[in-house]
Short mmCIF file of C-alpha atoms in Angstrom, two decimals:
data_model
loop_
_atom_site.label_atom_id
_atom_site.label_comp_id
_atom_site.label_asym_id
_atom_site.label_seq_id
_atom_site.Cartn_x
_atom_site.Cartn_y
_atom_site.Cartn_z
CA MET A 29 9.33 13.01 23.42
CA ALA A 30 11.36 15.65 21.58
CA ILE A 31 9.13 17.17 18.58
CA LYS A 32 11.43 17.06 15.35
CA THR A 33 11.96 20.35 13.88
CA PHE A 34 13.57 21.43 10.74
CA LYS A 35 15.56 24.56 9.86
CA CYS A 36 13.53 26.63 7.31
CA ASN A 37 15.07 26.53 3.78
CA ILE A 38 14.52 30.04 3.57
CA CYS A 39 15.15 32.02 6.99
CA GLU A 40 16.99 28.88 8.28
CA ALA A 41 14.23 29.27 11.62
CA GLU A 42 13.12 26.01 13.65
CA VAL A 43 9.79 24.72 12.54
CA THR A 44 7.92 21.73 13.17
CA LYS A 45 5.92 19.56 10.44
CA PRO A 46 2.65 21.24 10.85
CA LYS A 47 3.72 24.84 10.69
CA SER A 48 6.16 24.10 7.44
CA TYR A 49 5.48 23.12 4.08
CA ALA A 50 7.55 20.78 1.84
CA TYR A 51 9.86 23.34 0.08
CA LYS A 52 12.76 22.16 -2.51
CA ASP A 53 15.04 19.41 -0.84
CA GLY A 54 13.58 20.35 2.85
CA ARG A 55 10.82 22.57 4.44
CA ALA A 56 10.02 26.49 5.19
CA CYS A 57 8.36 28.13 7.32
CA ARG A 58 4.19 28.52 5.98
CA HIS A 59 4.28 32.02 6.07
CA HIS A 60 7.23 32.56 3.04
CA PRO A 61 5.49 33.50 -0.30
CA GLU A 62 7.94 31.27 -2.15
CA ALA A 63 6.64 28.30 0.73
CA ILE A 64 3.24 28.92 -0.28
CA LYS A 65 3.51 28.79 -4.04
CA ALA A 66 5.22 25.70 -4.01
CA TYR A 67 2.80 23.99 -1.79
CA GLU A 68 -0.40 25.07 -3.91
CA ASP A 69 1.85 23.87 -7.35
CA ASN A 70 2.22 20.76 -5.49
CA GLU A 71 -1.47 20.35 -4.71
CA GLN A 72 -2.48 21.24 -8.47
CA LEU A 73 0.00 18.71 -9.44
CA LYS A 74 -1.98 16.11 -7.20
CA GLN A 75 -5.10 17.42 -8.04
CA LYS A 76 -4.48 16.72 -11.63
CA ASP A 77 -3.11 13.08 -11.32
CA ILE A 78 -6.44 12.39 -9.37
CA ASN A 79 -8.76 14.00 -12.39
CA SER A 80 -6.57 12.05 -14.67
CA HIS A 81 -7.03 8.58 -13.03
CA LYS A 82 -10.90 9.48 -12.78
CA GLU A 83 -11.15 10.23 -16.49
CA HIS A 84 -9.53 7.09 -17.44
CA LYS A 85 -11.61 4.82 -15.20
CA SER A 86 -14.38 6.23 -16.55
CA ARG A 87 -13.38 5.96 -19.43
CA ASN A 88 -12.80 1.96 -19.08
CA CYS A 89 -16.39 2.46 -17.90
CA SER A 90 -17.57 3.74 -20.84
CA ASP A 91 -15.55 1.19 -22.85
CA ASP A 92 -17.29 -1.61 -20.91
CA HIS A 93 -21.04 -0.35 -21.60
CA TYR A 94 -20.47 0.35 -25.40
CA ASN A 95 -19.17 -3.05 -25.50
CA HIS A 96 -22.28 -4.41 -23.62
CA ILE A 97 -24.60 -2.50 -26.01
CA PHE A 98 -23.29 -3.77 -29.21
CA ASN A 99 -22.60 -7.06 -27.32
CA ILE A 100 -19.25 -7.21 -28.23
CA ARG A 101 -18.11 -10.05 -25.90
CA ASN A 102 -14.38 -10.40 -24.41
CA PRO A 103 -12.15 -13.11 -26.34
CA HIS A 104 -10.97 -14.30 -23.04
CA GLU A 105 -14.51 -15.32 -21.86
CA TYR A 106 -15.98 -17.66 -24.45
CA CYS A 107 -15.22 -20.61 -26.46
CA TRP A 108 -14.57 -19.14 -30.07
CA CYS A 109 -16.17 -22.06 -31.76
CA CYS A 110 -19.35 -22.57 -30.16
CA LYS A 111 -19.55 -19.59 -28.16
CA LYS A 112 -20.91 -20.84 -24.82
CA ASP A 113 -19.66 -18.92 -22.04
CA GLY A 114 -16.04 -20.17 -20.40
CA ILE A 115 -13.72 -20.01 -17.78
CA TYR A 116 -9.77 -20.73 -18.69
CA ASN A 117 -9.27 -24.28 -17.28
CA HIS A 118 -6.41 -23.06 -15.25
CA LEU A 119 -8.64 -20.73 -13.41
CA LEU A 120 -11.12 -23.16 -13.44
CA ALA A 121 -8.04 -25.46 -11.12
CA GLU A 122 -7.43 -22.57 -9.13
CA ARG A 123 -11.29 -21.82 -7.76
CA VAL A 124 -11.06 -25.54 -6.98
CA LEU A 125 -8.54 -25.76 -4.75
CA ILE A 126 -9.69 -22.66 -3.08
CA ASN A 127 -12.64 -23.75 -2.38
CA MET A 128 -11.20 -27.35 -1.47
CA SER A 129 -9.41 -24.74 1.40
CA LYS A 130 -12.78 -23.02 2.42
CA SER A 131 -14.14 -26.52 2.87
CA ALA A 132 -11.71 -28.02 5.04
CA LEU A 133 -11.79 -24.44 6.91
CA GLN A 134 -15.29 -25.34 7.85
CA GLY A 135 -14.41 -28.85 9.37
CA ASN A 136 -15.56 -30.78 5.98
CA LEU A 137 -13.78 -33.79 4.92
CA VAL A 138 -12.00 -32.91 1.46
CA ASN A 139 -11.88 -36.09 -0.87
CA PRO A 140 -10.25 -34.31 -4.55
CA PHE A 141 -11.77 -37.66 -5.82
CA ASN A 142 -15.12 -37.42 -5.03
CA PRO A 143 -17.15 -35.37 -7.20
CA ASP A 144 -19.89 -34.63 -4.45
CA SER A 145 -17.77 -33.39 -2.43
CA GLN A 146 -18.73 -29.67 -1.21
CA HIS A 147 -15.88 -27.80 -2.74
CA TYR A 148 -17.21 -29.17 -6.34
CA ALA A 149 -20.44 -28.13 -5.33
CA LEU A 150 -19.05 -24.29 -4.28
CA THR A 151 -17.79 -24.48 -7.45
CA ARG A 152 -20.43 -25.28 -9.62
CA GLU A 153 -21.81 -22.38 -7.54
CA ASP A 154 -19.33 -19.87 -8.65
CA ILE A 155 -18.99 -20.83 -12.27
CA GLY A 156 -22.82 -21.32 -12.97
CA ASP A 157 -23.30 -22.52 -16.89
CA LYS A 158 -19.30 -21.72 -17.64
CA ILE A 159 -17.37 -24.72 -19.30
CA ALA A 160 -13.71 -24.64 -19.45
CA ILE A 161 -11.91 -23.41 -22.24
CA LYS A 162 -8.63 -23.29 -23.00
CA GLN A 163 -5.64 -21.09 -25.43
CA PHE A 164 -4.22 -23.36 -27.94
CA PRO A 165 -1.35 -22.20 -30.06
CA VAL A 166 -2.93 -21.89 -33.88
CA TYR A 167 -0.04 -22.72 -36.39
CA THR A 168 0.57 -21.48 -39.79
CA SER A 169 0.32 -25.53 -40.56
CA TYR A 170 -3.11 -25.36 -39.60
CA PRO A 171 -5.63 -25.02 -42.85
CA ASP A 172 -7.66 -22.21 -43.46
CA TRP A 173 -10.61 -24.19 -44.23
CA LYS A 174 -10.68 -25.48 -40.87
CA LEU A 175 -10.50 -22.11 -39.45
CA LYS A 176 -13.62 -20.80 -42.13
CA GLN A 177 -15.67 -24.36 -41.01
CA MET A 178 -14.71 -23.28 -37.19
CA PHE A 179 -16.01 -20.30 -37.19
CA ASN A 180 -18.65 -20.57 -39.53
CA ASN A 181 -16.39 -18.03 -42.29
CA ASP A 182 -16.40 -15.15 -39.87
CA ASP A 183 -13.39 -13.51 -41.03
CA ASN A 184 -12.99 -11.22 -38.19
CA LYS A 185 -11.93 -14.64 -35.97
CA ILE A 186 -9.97 -15.81 -38.52
CA MET A 187 -7.95 -12.91 -38.81
CA LEU A 188 -7.84 -12.48 -34.63
CA ALA A 189 -6.60 -16.26 -34.92
CA ARG A 190 -4.47 -16.00 -37.35
CA SER A 191 -2.35 -12.71 -36.25
CA THR A 192 -2.22 -13.70 -32.81
CA GLY A 193 -1.20 -17.78 -33.16
CA ILE A 194 -3.98 -18.15 -30.62
CA ILE A 195 -7.36 -20.03 -30.22
CA ASN A 196 -9.91 -20.17 -27.42
CA LEU A 197 -11.96 -23.72 -27.52
CA CYS A 198 -13.65 -25.71 -25.04
CA GLN A 199 -12.92 -29.50 -24.92
CA ASN A 200 -15.57 -30.64 -27.30
CA CYS A 201 -14.82 -27.81 -29.81
CA ALA A 202 -10.73 -29.03 -29.40
CA THR A 203 -11.76 -32.54 -29.91
CA LYS A 204 -13.98 -31.80 -32.72
CA TYR A 205 -11.38 -29.70 -35.03
CA GLU A 206 -8.17 -32.20 -33.63
CA PHE A 207 -6.32 -29.84 -31.04
CA ASP A 208 -5.03 -31.97 -28.49
CA TRP A 209 -6.59 -30.98 -24.85
CA ILE A 210 -4.23 -32.52 -22.80
CA PHE A 211 -1.18 -30.67 -24.98
CA ASP A 212 0.01 -28.83 -21.87
CA LYS A 213 0.16 -31.59 -19.53
CA PRO A 214 3.06 -31.83 -17.52
CA ASN A 215 5.40 -34.32 -17.79
CA PHE A 216 5.31 -35.35 -14.24
CA GLU A 217 8.17 -38.52 -14.65
CA SER A 218 11.02 -35.72 -15.81
CA SER A 219 10.00 -33.18 -12.96
CA ASP A 220 11.61 -33.20 -9.41
CA LEU A 221 9.06 -34.69 -7.33
CA LYS A 222 10.54 -33.31 -4.10
CA MET A 223 10.68 -29.53 -5.38
CA LEU A 224 6.82 -30.06 -6.63
CA ALA A 225 5.98 -30.92 -2.93
CA THR A 226 7.82 -28.10 -1.60
CA ILE A 227 6.02 -25.98 -4.37
CA GLY A 228 2.63 -27.55 -3.15
CA ALA A 229 2.96 -27.36 0.34
CA ALA A 230 3.98 -23.51 0.07
CA ILE A 231 0.67 -22.66 -2.06
CA VAL A 232 -1.66 -24.36 0.97
CA PRO A 233 -1.26 -20.92 3.54
CA VAL A 234 -1.73 -18.83 0.23
CA LEU A 235 -4.77 -20.88 -0.53
CA ASP A 236 -6.09 -20.61 3.24
CA ASN A 237 -5.58 -16.97 3.45
CA ILE A 238 -7.72 -16.57 0.08
CA ALA A 239 -10.49 -18.86 1.61
CA ALA A 240 -10.50 -17.24 4.92
CA ALA A 241 -11.04 -13.71 3.31
CA GLU A 242 -14.30 -15.28 1.28
CA LEU A 243 -15.26 -16.58 4.29
CA ALA A 244 -15.02 -13.64 6.35
CA ALA A 245 -16.67 -11.69 3.24
CA ASP A 246 -19.85 -14.15 2.84
CA VAL A 247 -20.12 -13.57 6.62
CA THR A 248 -20.39 -9.94 6.03
CA ILE A 249 -22.93 -10.26 3.19
CA ASN A 250 -24.87 -12.69 4.85
CA ALA A 251 -25.26 -10.23 7.77
CA MET A 252 -25.78 -7.25 5.85
CA LYS A 253 -28.68 -9.15 4.68
CA THR A 254 -30.45 -10.39 7.47
#
């Protein structure tokens, strides 16, 4: 197989890629000062991008450390009322589906209606003590006195709820303060069941791939421990 050559943009000599630098819209022999300068400038730009990425990553880590020191919690990870650690309900459902695939790949019988099934046990291990939370819309008609009661007069939380128009609650707190836990329940009566079945069938291979990758990772981790 013939080695690919390029015409030098400066002297027009035939040159291979390993013996040339990128120059303007083509390549040039490595001994040309113009080509050397273009190469060095390009390397400096690459290094600048790398340093910028490292600085950004370091800044993010510093922010996480700062938040940990001053006990600033991620508002997406707990109920704003009772302050218990939580996980969004849709992410919890996603975790259950992945664990169903993991259980099936391991040859276990999967029964979504049996709370003692292995995939539910796996999910409980994954989420620990976290409770399911949902994001609810806070309409302007919702009275301020209820928000004050809910947040124990925490002005920052009240301002956050009013400015964003949302609130994160667990099922108990949602019921207590008259938020409908199933407000986002889909209306299957008006849905195209064939389309839903098609979507469901398309999701299965994706879930199986994620489950297989997690099982492989578990095997690797366990092997490293022994």
